[in-house]
Amino acid sequence: QEQLAESGGDSVQAGGSLRLTCVTVGYIHRAFCMGWFRQAPGKEREGVAVIDTVGETTYADSVKGRFTISQDFGKNALYLQMNNLVLEDSAMYYCARRSDRCGSVADPLRPNTFYTWGQGTQVTVSS
């Protein structure tokens, strides 16, 4: 059974950068969509960025131009480079996976279309 494990969360000042990593362990489907999601206290979980096996990406408007999602198939790893962090980026960040293309659903960033989740890594941005 596949598992996802996130790392890289930290406390950082506004304007700083972080790189999150998600490693997949276990069975790997040939076609998949992987993504980063976040949830702040008292708020719903929201999609941040997704990427599929051919490298097509989708970003939330709030992170476009600041965050970059990427993957390394050899390492079974998913990354999220976060630059120019703002206070509103503070949240628990999760990686998730679904076994079909990101574009197979109307809203690729919708969390409830993903069924395999990691435990999360905390990102805290301070002024």
mmCIF file of C-alpha atoms in Angstrom:
data_model
loop_
_atom_site.group_PDB
_atom_site.id
_atom_site.type_symbol
_atom_site.label_atom_id
_atom_site.label_comp_id
_atom_site.label_asym_id
_atom_site.label_seq_id
_atom_site.Cartn_x
_atom_site.Cartn_y
_atom_site.Cartn_z
ATOM 1 C CA GLN A 1 0.000 0.000 0.000
ATOM 2 C CA GLU A 2 1.417 3.329 -1.011
ATOM 3 C CA GLN A 3 2.248 5.971 1.569
ATOM 4 C CA LEU A 4 3.170 9.618 1.286
ATOM 5 C CA ALA A 5 5.589 11.387 3.626
ATOM 6 C CA GLU A 6 6.056 15.156 3.644
ATOM 7 C CA SER A 7 9.002 17.096 5.021
ATOM 8 C CA GLY A 8 10.539 20.534 4.831
ATOM 9 C CA GLY A 9 8.059 22.592 6.793
ATOM 10 C CA ASP A 10 9.512 25.242 9.062
ATOM 11 C CA SER A 11 9.034 28.683 10.530
ATOM 12 C CA VAL A 12 10.188 31.466 8.235
ATOM 13 C CA GLN A 13 9.875 35.218 7.978
ATOM 14 C CA ALA A 14 7.722 36.840 5.346
ATOM 15 C CA GLY A 15 9.592 37.111 2.091
ATOM 16 C CA GLY A 16 11.536 33.955 2.765
ATOM 17 C CA SER A 17 11.578 30.618 0.961
ATOM 18 C CA LEU A 18 10.999 26.971 1.762
ATOM 19 C CA ARG A 19 11.110 23.752 -0.198
ATOM 20 C CA LEU A 20 8.714 20.994 0.714
ATOM 21 C CA THR A 21 9.341 17.377 -0.225
ATOM 22 C CA CYS A 22 6.918 14.481 -0.485
ATOM 23 C CA VAL A 23 8.238 10.964 -0.917
ATOM 24 C CA THR A 24 6.011 8.159 -2.163
ATOM 25 C CA VAL A 25 6.590 4.662 -0.841
ATOM 26 C CA GLY A 26 4.854 1.615 -2.195
ATOM 27 C CA TYR A 27 3.030 0.747 -5.380
ATOM 28 C CA ILE A 28 3.185 3.415 -8.067
ATOM 29 C CA HIS A 29 0.420 3.691 -10.613
ATOM 30 C CA ARG A 30 1.483 4.437 -14.130
ATOM 31 C CA ALA A 31 -0.770 7.426 -14.579
ATOM 32 C CA PHE A 32 -1.327 9.781 -11.704
ATOM 33 C CA CYS A 33 -1.847 13.271 -10.508
ATOM 34 C CA MET A 34 -0.006 14.535 -7.442
ATOM 35 C CA GLY A 35 -0.566 17.724 -5.598
ATOM 36 C CA TRP A 36 0.071 19.974 -2.661
ATOM 37 C CA PHE A 37 -2.739 21.163 -0.447
ATOM 38 C CA ARG A 38 -2.865 23.266 2.667
ATOM 39 C CA GLN A 39 -5.152 23.851 5.594
ATOM 40 C CA ALA A 40 -4.978 26.710 8.039
ATOM 41 C CA PRO A 41 -6.755 26.587 11.419
ATOM 42 C CA GLY A 42 -10.461 27.187 11.010
ATOM 43 C CA LYS A 43 -10.297 27.022 7.225
ATOM 44 C CA GLU A 44 -11.086 24.390 4.654
ATOM 45 C CA ARG A 45 -8.346 22.454 2.963
ATOM 46 C CA GLU A 46 -7.432 24.063 -0.343
ATOM 47 C CA GLY A 47 -5.452 23.039 -3.371
ATOM 48 C CA VAL A 48 -2.127 24.772 -3.923
ATOM 49 C CA ALA A 49 -0.636 23.070 -6.978
ATOM 50 C CA VAL A 50 -0.923 19.811 -8.884
ATOM 51 C CA ILE A 51 1.213 18.043 -11.457
ATOM 52 C CA ASP A 52 0.642 14.913 -13.514
ATOM 53 C CA THR A 53 2.876 12.369 -15.172
ATOM 54 C CA VAL A 54 3.459 14.479 -18.286
ATOM 55 C CA GLY A 55 4.378 17.507 -16.227
ATOM 56 C CA GLU A 56 1.249 19.552 -16.709
ATOM 57 C CA THR A 57 0.700 21.822 -13.732
ATOM 58 C CA THR A 58 -2.126 23.823 -12.223
ATOM 59 C CA TYR A 59 -1.678 26.452 -9.512
ATOM 60 C CA ALA A 60 -4.010 28.271 -7.207
ATOM 61 C CA ASP A 61 -4.208 31.955 -8.075
ATOM 62 C CA SER A 62 -2.860 32.890 -4.660
ATOM 63 C CA VAL A 63 0.491 31.176 -5.301
ATOM 64 C CA LYS A 64 1.050 31.725 -9.006
ATOM 65 C CA GLY A 65 4.460 33.221 -9.651
ATOM 66 C CA ARG A 66 5.664 32.357 -6.145
ATOM 67 C CA PHE A 67 5.361 28.568 -5.843
ATOM 68 C CA THR A 68 6.669 25.875 -8.172
ATOM 69 C CA ILE A 69 5.659 22.226 -8.110
ATOM 70 C CA SER A 70 8.010 19.626 -9.545
ATOM 71 C CA GLN A 71 8.715 15.916 -9.358
ATOM 72 C CA ASP A 72 11.589 13.464 -9.598
ATOM 73 C CA PHE A 73 10.423 10.055 -10.782
ATOM 74 C CA GLY A 74 13.737 8.427 -9.936
ATOM 75 C CA LYS A 75 13.349 9.431 -6.306
ATOM 76 C CA ASN A 76 9.558 9.048 -6.203
ATOM 77 C CA ALA A 77 9.554 12.591 -4.919
ATOM 78 C CA LEU A 78 7.299 15.580 -5.266
ATOM 79 C CA TYR A 79 8.508 19.073 -4.420
ATOM 80 C CA LEU A 80 7.017 22.464 -3.726
ATOM 81 C CA GLN A 81 9.382 25.400 -3.945
ATOM 82 C CA MET A 82 7.821 28.327 -2.115
ATOM 83 C CA ASN A 83 9.297 31.791 -2.592
ATOM 84 C CA ASN A 84 8.278 35.203 -1.338
ATOM 85 C CA LEU A 85 6.187 33.673 1.424
ATOM 86 C CA VAL A 86 3.433 35.766 2.982
ATOM 87 C CA LEU A 87 1.590 35.445 6.271
ATOM 88 C CA GLU A 88 -1.397 33.881 4.504
ATOM 89 C CA ASP A 89 0.764 30.951 3.425
ATOM 90 C CA SER A 90 0.924 29.685 7.014
ATOM 91 C CA ALA A 91 -0.779 26.298 7.149
ATOM 92 C CA MET A 92 -0.317 22.568 7.379
ATOM 93 C CA TYR A 93 0.785 21.414 3.948
ATOM 94 C CA TYR A 94 -0.175 18.000 2.634
ATOM 95 C CA CYS A 95 0.750 16.071 -0.459
ATOM 96 C CA ALA A 96 -1.798 13.832 -2.088
ATOM 97 C CA ARG A 97 -2.208 11.509 -5.011
ATOM 98 C CA ARG A 98 -4.843 10.228 -7.359
ATOM 99 C CA SER A 99 -4.437 7.500 -9.978
ATOM 100 C CA ASP A 100 -5.560 9.351 -13.048
ATOM 101 C CA ARG A 101 -4.628 12.508 -14.896
ATOM 102 C CA CYS A 102 -5.103 15.841 -13.181
ATOM 103 C CA GLY A 103 -7.208 17.031 -16.067
ATOM 104 C CA SER A 104 -9.653 14.154 -15.728
ATOM 105 C CA VAL A 105 -11.732 16.237 -13.309
ATOM 106 C CA ALA A 106 -13.230 19.676 -13.786
ATOM 107 C CA ASP A 107 -11.289 21.205 -10.875
ATOM 108 C CA PRO A 108 -7.831 19.612 -10.554
ATOM 109 C CA LEU A 109 -7.214 21.434 -7.258
ATOM 110 C CA ARG A 110 -10.276 20.073 -5.519
ATOM 111 C CA PRO A 111 -9.058 18.114 -2.467
ATOM 112 C CA ASN A 112 -11.849 15.533 -2.337
ATOM 113 C CA THR A 113 -10.814 14.066 -5.683
ATOM 114 C CA PHE A 114 -7.572 12.793 -4.078
ATOM 115 C CA TYR A 115 -7.597 9.649 -1.967
ATOM 116 C CA THR A 116 -4.030 9.075 -0.741
ATOM 117 C CA TRP A 117 -2.709 11.650 1.703
ATOM 118 C CA GLY A 118 0.389 12.282 3.755
ATOM 119 C CA GLN A 119 0.446 13.371 7.382
ATOM 120 C CA GLY A 120 1.392 16.965 6.618
ATOM 121 C CA THR A 121 4.214 19.361 7.368
ATOM 122 C CA GLN A 122 3.731 22.696 9.109
ATOM 123 C CA VAL A 123 4.683 25.988 7.479
ATOM 124 C CA THR A 124 4.575 29.098 9.627
ATOM 125 C CA VAL A 125 5.276 32.522 8.173
ATOM 126 C CA SER A 126 5.859 35.432 10.548
ATOM 127 C CA SER A 127 6.300 39.146 10.021
#
